[in-house]
PDB file of C-alpha atoms and ligand atoms in Angstrom:
ATOM      1  CA  MET A  17       0.000   0.000   0.000  1.00  0.00           C
ATOM      2  CA  ASP A  18       1.186   3.492  -0.865  1.00  0.00           C
ATOM      3  CA  ASP A  19       0.632   4.867   2.623  1.00  0.00           C
ATOM      4  CA  GLN A  20       2.677   2.078   4.193  1.00  0.00           C
ATOM      5  CA  ASN A  21       5.442   2.612   1.639  1.00  0.00           C
ATOM      6  CA  LEU A  22       5.462   6.314   2.358  1.00  0.00           C
ATOM      7  CA  ILE A  23       5.683   5.720   6.088  1.00  0.00           C
ATOM      8  CA  ARG A  24       8.465   3.190   5.544  1.00  0.00           C
ATOM      9  CA  VAL A  25      10.467   5.561   3.334  1.00  0.00           C
ATOM     10  CA  GLN A  26       9.955   8.443   5.762  1.00  0.00           C
ATOM     11  CA  SER A  27      11.202   6.378   8.659  1.00  0.00           C
ATOM     12  CA  GLU A  28      14.162   5.157   6.630  1.00  0.00           C
ATOM     13  CA  VAL A  29      15.025   8.756   5.773  1.00  0.00           C
ATOM     14  CA  ARG A  30      14.978   9.683   9.465  1.00  0.00           C
ATOM     15  CA  ASP A  31      17.291   6.756  10.233  1.00  0.00           C
ATOM     16  CA  LEU A  32      19.647   7.785   7.447  1.00  0.00           C
ATOM     17  CA  CYS A  33      19.757  11.340   8.791  1.00  0.00           C
ATOM     18  CA  VAL A  34      20.690  10.084  12.236  1.00  0.00           C
ATOM     19  CA  ALA A  35      23.287   7.710  10.776  1.00  0.00           C
ATOM     20  CA  SER A  36      24.807  10.732   8.997  1.00  0.00           C
ATOM     21  CA  LYS A  37      24.912  12.643  12.300  1.00  0.00           C
ATOM     22  CA  ARG A  38      22.126  14.954  11.206  1.00  0.00           C
ATOM     23  CA  PRO A  39      18.917  15.719  13.120  1.00  0.00           C
ATOM     24  CA  PRO A  40      16.201  13.092  12.346  1.00  0.00           C
ATOM     25  CA  HIS A  41      13.961  15.613  10.597  1.00  0.00           C
ATOM     26  CA  ALA A  42      16.747  17.310   8.633  1.00  0.00           C
ATOM     27  CA  CYS A  43      15.430  15.804   5.400  1.00  0.00           C
ATOM     28  CA  ARG A  44      11.882  15.359   4.193  1.00  0.00           C
ATOM     29  CA  VAL A  45      10.352  13.107   1.579  1.00  0.00           C
ATOM     30  CA  LEU A  46       8.599  14.681  -1.385  1.00  0.00           C
ATOM     31  CA  PRO A  47       6.461  11.965  -2.982  1.00  0.00           C
ATOM     32  CA  VAL A  48       6.778  12.302  -6.765  1.00  0.00           C
ATOM     33  CA  THR A  49       3.397  11.503  -8.232  1.00  0.00           C
ATOM     34  CA  LYS A  50       3.883  11.639 -12.001  1.00  0.00           C
ATOM     35  CA  THR A  51       1.820   8.933 -13.774  1.00  0.00           C
ATOM     36  CA  ILE A  52      -0.016   8.165 -10.512  1.00  0.00           C
ATOM     37  CA  PRO A  53      -3.757   8.791 -10.919  1.00  0.00           C
ATOM     38  CA  ALA A  54      -5.535  11.298  -8.697  1.00  0.00           C
ATOM     39  CA  ASP A  55      -7.732   8.589  -7.146  1.00  0.00           C
ATOM     40  CA  ARG A  56      -4.713   6.788  -5.804  1.00  0.00           C
ATOM     41  CA  LEU A  57      -3.378  10.026  -4.338  1.00  0.00           C
ATOM     42  CA  ARG A  58      -6.739  10.713  -2.751  1.00  0.00           C
ATOM     43  CA  GLN A  59      -6.532   7.316  -1.095  1.00  0.00           C
ATOM     44  CA  LEU A  60      -2.993   7.973   0.078  1.00  0.00           C
ATOM     45  CA  GLN A  61      -3.934  11.316   1.488  1.00  0.00           C
ATOM     46  CA  LYS A  62      -6.929   9.836   3.337  1.00  0.00           C
ATOM     47  CA  GLN A  63      -4.803   7.158   4.931  1.00  0.00           C
ATOM     48  CA  SER A  64      -1.979   9.432   5.885  1.00  0.00           C
ATOM     49  CA  PRO A  65      -1.463  10.185   9.561  1.00  0.00           C
ATOM     50  CA  VAL A  66      -0.429  13.727   8.634  1.00  0.00           C
ATOM     51  CA  PRO A  67      -3.147  16.388   8.226  1.00  0.00           C
ATOM     52  CA  THR A  68      -4.157  16.409   4.575  1.00  0.00           C
ATOM     53  CA  ALA A  69      -2.979  19.954   3.890  1.00  0.00           C
ATOM     54  CA  ALA A  70       0.476  18.981   5.120  1.00  0.00           C
ATOM     55  CA  ILE A  71       0.809  16.430   2.341  1.00  0.00           C
ATOM     56  CA  GLU A  72       3.139  17.470  -0.426  1.00  0.00           C
ATOM     57  CA  PHE A  73       3.275  16.027  -3.925  1.00  0.00           C
ATOM     58  CA  GLY A  74       5.789  16.656  -6.699  1.00  0.00           C
ATOM     59  CA  GLU A  75       4.830  16.753 -10.384  1.00  0.00           C
ATOM     60  CA  ASN A  76       7.062  17.312 -13.388  1.00  0.00           C
ATOM     61  CA  LYS A  77       4.626  18.254 -16.149  1.00  0.00           C
ATOM     62  CA  ILE A  78       2.258  21.211 -16.032  1.00  0.00           C
ATOM     63  CA  GLN A  79      -0.516  19.415 -17.904  1.00  0.00           C
ATOM     64  CA  GLU A  80      -0.535  16.544 -15.448  1.00  0.00           C
ATOM     65  CA  LEU A  81      -0.287  18.884 -12.475  1.00  0.00           C
ATOM     66  CA  LYS A  82      -3.268  20.807 -13.800  1.00  0.00           C
ATOM     67  CA  SER A  83      -5.569  17.822 -13.963  1.00  0.00           C
ATOM     68  CA  LYS A  84      -4.610  16.504 -10.522  1.00  0.00           C
ATOM     69  CA  TYR A  85      -4.745  19.983  -9.037  1.00  0.00           C
ATOM     70  CA  GLN A  86      -8.348  20.200 -10.167  1.00  0.00           C
ATOM     71  CA  GLU A  87      -9.303  16.643  -9.235  1.00  0.00           C
ATOM     72  CA  LEU A  88      -7.875  16.997  -5.734  1.00  0.00           C
ATOM     73  CA  SER A  89      -8.872  20.602  -5.120  1.00  0.00           C
ATOM     74  CA  ASP A  90     -11.115  19.593  -2.193  1.00  0.00           C
ATOM     75  CA  LEU A  91      -8.113  18.068  -0.403  1.00  0.00           C
ATOM     76  CA  ASN A  92      -5.828  20.919  -1.370  1.00  0.00           C
ATOM     77  CA  PRO A  93      -2.448  19.172  -1.133  1.00  0.00           C
ATOM     78  CA  THR A  94       0.734  21.223  -1.433  1.00  0.00           C
ATOM     79  CA  TRP A  95       2.131  20.894  -4.955  1.00  0.00           C
ATOM     80  CA  HIS A  96       5.782  21.180  -5.866  1.00  0.00           C
ATOM     81  CA  PHE A  97       6.770  21.583  -9.492  1.00  0.00           C
ATOM     82  CA  ILE A  98      10.006  19.703 -10.169  1.00  0.00           C
ATOM     83  CA  GLY A  99      10.095  19.439 -13.971  1.00  0.00           C
ATOM     84  CA  HIS A 100      11.436  21.589 -16.751  1.00  0.00           C
ATOM     85  CA  LEU A 101       9.265  24.699 -16.982  1.00  0.00           C
ATOM     86  CA  GLN A 102       8.704  26.462 -20.279  1.00  0.00           C
ATOM     87  CA  SER A 103       8.189  30.201 -19.961  1.00  0.00           C
ATOM     88  CA  ASN A 104       4.761  29.997 -21.557  1.00  0.00           C
ATOM     89  CA  LYS A 105       3.627  27.725 -18.693  1.00  0.00           C
ATOM     90  CA  ALA A 106       4.865  30.058 -15.962  1.00  0.00           C
ATOM     91  CA  ARG A 107       1.374  31.390 -15.274  1.00  0.00           C
ATOM     92  CA  ASP A 108      -0.014  27.898 -14.650  1.00  0.00           C
ATOM     93  CA  CYS A 109       2.877  27.072 -12.383  1.00  0.00           C
ATOM     94  CA  VAL A 110       2.411  30.267 -10.381  1.00  0.00           C
ATOM     95  CA  ALA A 111      -1.283  29.479  -9.969  1.00  0.00           C
ATOM     96  CA  MET A 112      -0.728  25.960  -8.594  1.00  0.00           C
ATOM     97  CA  ALA A 113       2.724  25.367  -7.137  1.00  0.00           C
ATOM     98  CA  ALA A 114       3.869  26.171  -3.610  1.00  0.00           C
ATOM     99  CA  MET A 115       7.492  25.610  -4.585  1.00  0.00           C
ATOM    100  CA  LEU A 116       9.310  25.458  -7.899  1.00  0.00           C
ATOM    101  CA  HIS A 117      12.465  23.312  -7.906  1.00  0.00           C
ATOM    102  CA  SER A 118      13.705  23.913 -11.423  1.00  0.00           C
ATOM    103  CA  VAL A 119      14.566  27.534 -12.165  1.00  0.00           C
ATOM    104  CA  ASP A 120      17.613  27.375 -14.418  1.00  0.00           C
ATOM    105  CA  ARG A 121      17.648  30.569 -16.466  1.00  0.00           C
ATOM    106  CA  LEU A 122      17.176  34.284 -16.050  1.00  0.00           C
ATOM    107  CA  LYS A 123      14.492  34.560 -18.700  1.00  0.00           C
ATOM    108  CA  LEU A 124      12.267  32.162 -16.803  1.00  0.00           C
ATOM    109  CA  GLY A 125      12.835  34.178 -13.638  1.00  0.00           C
ATOM    110  CA  ARG A 126      11.757  37.325 -15.409  1.00  0.00           C
ATOM    111  CA  VAL A 127       8.551  35.748 -16.718  1.00  0.00           C
ATOM    112  CA  LEU A 128       7.762  34.221 -13.320  1.00  0.00           C
ATOM    113  CA  ASP A 129       8.267  37.598 -11.675  1.00  0.00           C
ATOM    114  CA  GLN A 130       5.799  39.226 -14.062  1.00  0.00           C
ATOM    115  CA  GLU A 131       3.198  36.534 -13.438  1.00  0.00           C
ATOM    116  CA  LEU A 132       3.723  36.669  -9.686  1.00  0.00           C
ATOM    117  CA  GLN A 133       3.398  40.426  -9.613  1.00  0.00           C
ATOM    118  CA  ALA A 134       0.184  40.186 -11.603  1.00  0.00           C
ATOM    119  CA  ALA A 135      -1.126  37.591  -9.142  1.00  0.00           C
ATOM    120  CA  GLY A 136       0.077  39.548  -6.108  1.00  0.00           C
ATOM    121  CA  LYS A 137       2.101  36.566  -4.881  1.00  0.00           C
ATOM    122  CA  SER A 138       5.606  35.414  -4.163  1.00  0.00           C
ATOM    123  CA  LEU A 139       7.054  31.961  -4.840  1.00  0.00           C
ATOM    124  CA  PRO A 140       9.737  29.927  -3.063  1.00  0.00           C
ATOM    125  CA  ILE A 141      12.130  28.624  -5.716  1.00  0.00           C
ATOM    126  CA  LEU A 142      15.188  26.435  -6.022  1.00  0.00           C
ATOM    127  CA  ILE A 143      17.843  26.813  -8.682  1.00  0.00           C
ATOM    128  CA  GLN A 144      18.383  23.637 -10.705  1.00  0.00           C
ATOM    129  CA  VAL A 145      22.049  22.917 -11.352  1.00  0.00           C
ATOM    130  CA  ASN A 146      23.302  20.422 -13.922  1.00  0.00           C
ATOM    131  CA  THR A 147      25.881  18.769 -11.689  1.00  0.00           C
ATOM    132  CA  SER A 148      26.356  15.737 -13.935  1.00  0.00           C
ATOM    133  CA  GLY A 149      27.314  17.709 -17.031  1.00  0.00           C
ATOM    134  CA  GLU A 150      25.067  15.447 -19.105  1.00  0.00           C
ATOM    135  CA  ALA A 151      23.652  17.315 -22.098  1.00  0.00           C
ATOM    136  CA  SER A 152      20.293  15.612 -21.579  1.00  0.00           C
ATOM    137  CA  LYS A 153      19.816  17.219 -18.186  1.00  0.00           C
ATOM    138  CA  PHE A 154      18.363  20.638 -17.597  1.00  0.00           C
ATOM    139  CA  GLY A 155      19.860  23.024 -15.102  1.00  0.00           C
ATOM    140  CA  VAL A 156      22.362  25.847 -15.066  1.00  0.00           C
ATOM    141  CA  ALA A 157      26.031  24.880 -15.439  1.00  0.00           C
ATOM    142  CA  PRO A 158      27.747  24.760 -12.035  1.00  0.00           C
ATOM    143  CA  ASP A 159      30.105  27.635 -12.879  1.00  0.00           C
ATOM    144  CA  LYS A 160      27.147  29.814 -13.875  1.00  0.00           C
ATOM    145  CA  ALA A 161      25.004  29.078 -10.824  1.00  0.00           C
ATOM    146  CA  PHE A 162      26.393  31.827  -8.616  1.00  0.00           C
ATOM    147  CA  GLN A 163      25.738  34.552 -11.184  1.00  0.00           C
ATOM    148  CA  LEU A 164      22.262  33.223 -11.903  1.00  0.00           C
ATOM    149  CA  VAL A 165      21.351  33.347  -8.219  1.00  0.00           C
ATOM    150  CA  LYS A 166      22.639  36.911  -8.045  1.00  0.00           C
ATOM    151  CA  ASP A 167      20.662  37.927 -11.119  1.00  0.00           C
ATOM    152  CA  LEU A 168      17.482  36.246  -9.904  1.00  0.00           C
ATOM    153  CA  SER A 169      17.772  37.831  -6.476  1.00  0.00           C
ATOM    154  CA  GLN A 170      16.744  41.172  -7.998  1.00  0.00           C
ATOM    155  CA  PHE A 171      13.172  39.854  -8.378  1.00  0.00           C
ATOM    156  CA  GLU A 172      11.248  40.614  -5.186  1.00  0.00           C
ATOM    157  CA  THR A 173       8.659  37.928  -5.878  1.00  0.00           C
ATOM    158  CA  LEU A 174      11.151  35.060  -6.153  1.00  0.00           C
ATOM    159  CA  LYS A 175      12.181  33.666  -2.770  1.00  0.00           C
ATOM    160  CA  ILE A 176      15.388  31.761  -3.401  1.00  0.00           C
ATOM    161  CA  LYS A 177      15.559  28.903  -0.881  1.00  0.00           C
ATOM    162  CA  GLY A 178      18.309  26.672  -2.189  1.00  0.00           C
ATOM    163  CA  LEU A 179      19.458  24.393  -4.991  1.00  0.00           C
ATOM    164  CA  MET A 180      18.185  21.302  -6.782  1.00  0.00           C
ATOM    165  CA  THR A 181      19.880  18.667  -8.917  1.00  0.00           C
ATOM    166  CA  LEU A 182      19.467  15.341 -10.669  1.00  0.00           C
ATOM    167  CA  ALA A 183      22.605  13.278 -10.226  1.00  0.00           C
ATOM    168  CA  ILE A 184      24.184  11.312 -13.027  1.00  0.00           C
ATOM    169  CA  LEU A 185      22.288   8.078 -13.726  1.00  0.00           C
ATOM    170  CA  SER A 186      24.983   5.614 -12.876  1.00  0.00           C
ATOM    171  CA  ASN A 187      25.484   2.597 -10.683  1.00  0.00           C
ATOM    172  CA  GLN A 188      28.911   3.927  -9.768  1.00  0.00           C
ATOM    173  CA  SER A 189      28.182   5.585  -6.481  1.00  0.00           C
ATOM    174  CA  PRO A 190      31.308   7.817  -6.370  1.00  0.00           C
ATOM    175  CA  LYS A 191      30.086   9.612  -9.492  1.00  0.00           C
ATOM    176  CA  VAL A 192      26.615  10.050  -8.044  1.00  0.00           C
ATOM    177  CA  ARG A 193      28.057  11.263  -4.753  1.00  0.00           C
ATOM    178  CA  GLY A 194      30.240  13.746  -6.643  1.00  0.00           C
ATOM    179  CA  CYS A 195      27.115  15.410  -8.065  1.00  0.00           C
ATOM    180  CA  PHE A 196      25.592  15.832  -4.615  1.00  0.00           C
ATOM    181  CA  GLN A 197      28.851  17.103  -3.140  1.00  0.00           C
ATOM    182  CA  LEU A 198      29.132  19.648  -5.909  1.00  0.00           C
ATOM    183  CA  LEU A 199      25.610  20.913  -5.207  1.00  0.00           C
ATOM    184  CA  ARG A 200      26.301  21.232  -1.491  1.00  0.00           C
ATOM    185  CA  GLN A 201      29.553  23.063  -2.150  1.00  0.00           C
ATOM    186  CA  LEU A 202      27.864  25.503  -4.516  1.00  0.00           C
ATOM    187  CA  ALA A 203      25.184  26.180  -1.913  1.00  0.00           C
ATOM    188  CA  LYS A 204      27.876  26.908   0.640  1.00  0.00           C
ATOM    189  CA  GLU A 205      29.681  29.318  -1.679  1.00  0.00           C
ATOM    190  CA  ILE A 206      26.434  31.137  -2.362  1.00  0.00           C
ATOM    191  CA  GLU A 207      25.541  31.209   1.316  1.00  0.00           C
ATOM    192  CA  ASP A 208      28.988  32.553   2.235  1.00  0.00           C
ATOM    193  CA  ALA A 209      28.519  35.398  -0.238  1.00  0.00           C
ATOM    194  CA  ALA A 210      25.470  36.521   1.796  1.00  0.00           C
ATOM    195  CA  ILE A 211      23.523  37.809  -1.193  1.00  0.00           C
ATOM    196  CA  ASP A 212      20.621  39.973  -0.096  1.00  0.00           C
ATOM    197  CA  LYS A 213      17.330  38.009   0.251  1.00  0.00           C
ATOM    198  CA  VAL A 214      18.941  34.712  -0.814  1.00  0.00           C
ATOM    199  CA  GLU A 215      18.631  31.675   1.469  1.00  0.00           C
ATOM    200  CA  MET A 216      20.414  28.380   0.945  1.00  0.00           C
ATOM    201  CA  THR A 217      18.436  26.239   3.387  1.00  0.00           C
ATOM    202  CA  GLU A 218      17.175  23.606   0.927  1.00  0.00           C
ATOM    203  CA  LEU A 219      19.089  21.017  -1.070  1.00  0.00           C
ATOM    204  CA  SER A 220      16.593  19.093  -3.203  1.00  0.00           C
ATOM    205  CA  MET A 221      18.564  16.065  -4.330  1.00  0.00           C
ATOM    206  CA  GLY A 222      18.189  12.302  -4.365  1.00  0.00           C
ATOM    207  CA  MET A 223      15.527  10.041  -5.860  1.00  0.00           C
ATOM    208  CA  THR A 224      14.631   6.373  -5.537  1.00  0.00           C
ATOM    209  CA  SER A 225      17.945   5.090  -6.861  1.00  0.00           C
ATOM    210  CA  ASP A 226      20.255   7.416  -4.955  1.00  0.00           C
ATOM    211  CA  TYR A 227      18.552   9.060  -1.981  1.00  0.00           C
ATOM    212  CA  LYS A 228      20.685   7.290   0.589  1.00  0.00           C
ATOM    213  CA  ILE A 229      23.814   8.917  -0.819  1.00  0.00           C
ATOM    214  CA  ALA A 230      22.005  12.258  -1.130  1.00  0.00           C
ATOM    215  CA  ILE A 231      21.062  12.234   2.541  1.00  0.00           C
ATOM    216  CA  GLU A 232      24.641  11.483   3.529  1.00  0.00           C
ATOM    217  CA  GLU A 233      25.648  14.513   1.473  1.00  0.00           C
ATOM    218  CA  GLY A 234      23.152  16.867   3.055  1.00  0.00           C
ATOM    219  CA  ALA A 235      19.868  16.619   1.135  1.00  0.00           C
ATOM    220  CA  THR A 236      16.970  18.414   2.846  1.00  0.00           C
ATOM    221  CA  ILE A 237      14.367  17.188   0.339  1.00  0.00           C
ATOM    222  CA  VAL A 238      14.494  13.807  -1.409  1.00  0.00           C
ATOM    223  CA  ARG A 239      12.128  13.416  -4.360  1.00  0.00           C
ATOM    224  CA  ILE A 240      10.869   9.858  -4.384  1.00  0.00           C
ATOM    225  CA  GLY A 241       8.441   8.313  -6.840  1.00  0.00           C
ATOM    226  CA  GLN A 242       9.088   4.652  -7.607  1.00  0.00           C
ATOM    227  CA  GLY A 243      10.272   3.901  -4.084  1.00  0.00           C
ATOM    228  CA  ILE A 244       6.750   4.721  -2.886  1.00  0.00           C
ATOM    229  CA  PHE A 245       4.483   3.959  -5.849  1.00  0.00           C
ATOM    230  CA  GLY A 246       6.369   1.171  -7.601  1.00  0.00           C
ATOM    231  CA  PRO A 247       8.131   1.107 -10.981  1.00  0.00           C
ATOM    232  CA  ARG A 248       7.013   3.328 -13.847  1.00  0.00           C
ATOM    233  CA  ALA A 249       6.484   1.917 -17.304  1.00  0.00           C
ATOM    234  CA  LEU A 250       8.374   4.550 -19.257  1.00  0.00           C
ATOM    235  CA  PRO A 251      12.062   5.472 -19.019  1.00  0.00           C
ATOM    236  CA  ASP A 252      13.053   8.661 -17.219  1.00  0.00           C
ATOM    237  CA  SER A 253      14.140  10.312 -20.469  1.00  0.00           C
ATOM    238  CA  TYR A 254      10.466  10.413 -21.430  1.00  0.00           C
ATOM    239  CA  TYR A 255       9.627  12.583 -18.443  1.00  0.00           C
ATOM    240  CA  TRP A 256      12.660  14.797 -18.749  1.00  0.00           C
ATOM    241  CA  ASP A 257      12.547  15.571 -22.454  1.00  0.00           C
ATOM    242  CA  GLU A 258      11.852  19.120 -23.407  1.00  0.00           C
ATOM    243  CA  GLY A 259       8.501  20.012 -24.853  1.00  0.00           C
ATOM    244  CA  SER A 260       6.902  16.639 -24.256  1.00  0.00           C
TER     245      SER A 260
HETATM  246  C1  PLP B 319      10.498  11.351 -11.542  1.00  0.00           C
HETATM  247  C2  PLP B 319      11.381  12.301 -10.840  1.00  0.00           C
HETATM  248  C3  PLP B 319      11.924  11.985  -9.586  1.00  0.00           C
HETATM  249  C4  PLP B 319      11.658  10.696  -8.867  1.00  0.00           C
HETATM  250  O1  PLP B 319      12.190   9.585  -9.527  1.00  0.00           O
HETATM  251  P1  PLP B 319      11.969   8.117  -8.903  1.00  0.00           P
HETATM  252  O2  PLP B 319      12.935   7.284  -9.621  1.00  0.00           O
HETATM  253  O3  PLP B 319      10.544   7.763  -9.202  1.00  0.00           O
HETATM  254  O4  PLP B 319      12.207   8.226  -7.442  1.00  0.00           O
HETATM  255  C5  PLP B 319      12.725  12.931  -8.989  1.00  0.00           C
HETATM  256  N1  PLP B 319      12.979  14.124  -9.564  1.00  0.00           N
HETATM  257  C6  PLP B 319      12.469  14.462 -10.769  1.00  0.00           C
HETATM  258  C7  PLP B 319      12.800  15.788 -11.343  1.00  0.00           C
HETATM  259  C8  PLP B 319      11.645  13.563 -11.440  1.00  0.00           C
HETATM  260  O5  PLP B 319      11.136  13.910 -12.624  1.00  0.00           O
END
């Protein structure tokens, strides 16, 4: 059952935090719900011991977020958007998401700021960094991250809370760990620069295949789909491709 899986993963994450000499609640689980139908999420939310509004879900396509947002509007879960965001979908994202994990370019920041101003809102965001250097991955290049954060910090509506990454897909754990270490180091450099209004409290990194390593390296949010809901039919490239 999904709720039992979620509870199991949450408790494992607490144990991993403690094993890494971190406080037990230093990292939280963001259930990634892409491909999972709204009915199943409704069931999960009903069975959860946490108050329903405290439940967070992560989606990576605006179209899919839109339909679940509407279907579950009575339960009003907290939605995180974790996928690649095209500028022309910024308005939808602003209307639905409580946090955006994937800001990776100034132009998107500018469009988000306009939409947020129009809506009279602000939005907590994370900057997505391409720590693996793979061309298939979105995210700002590591050596451009600092400048991007500085440039984005001019927008009053964007509340910069930290960084996000997808590690290299590899079964060689040193390579995966290197991606997470790089993200943590970048966050520290940015934090040390004390840029006005910029916080570096969140590191969104780690998914089903690599969240143990991510927690050891300081993740504060792990984004877990298959580890809670079971395997997906389609390869990850399908969900990460631009424009699809
Ligand atoms: C799908 C997805 C995840 C979760 O992947 P799992 O293998 O299901 O844990 C994490 N982050 C992003 C951006 C995703 O699209």
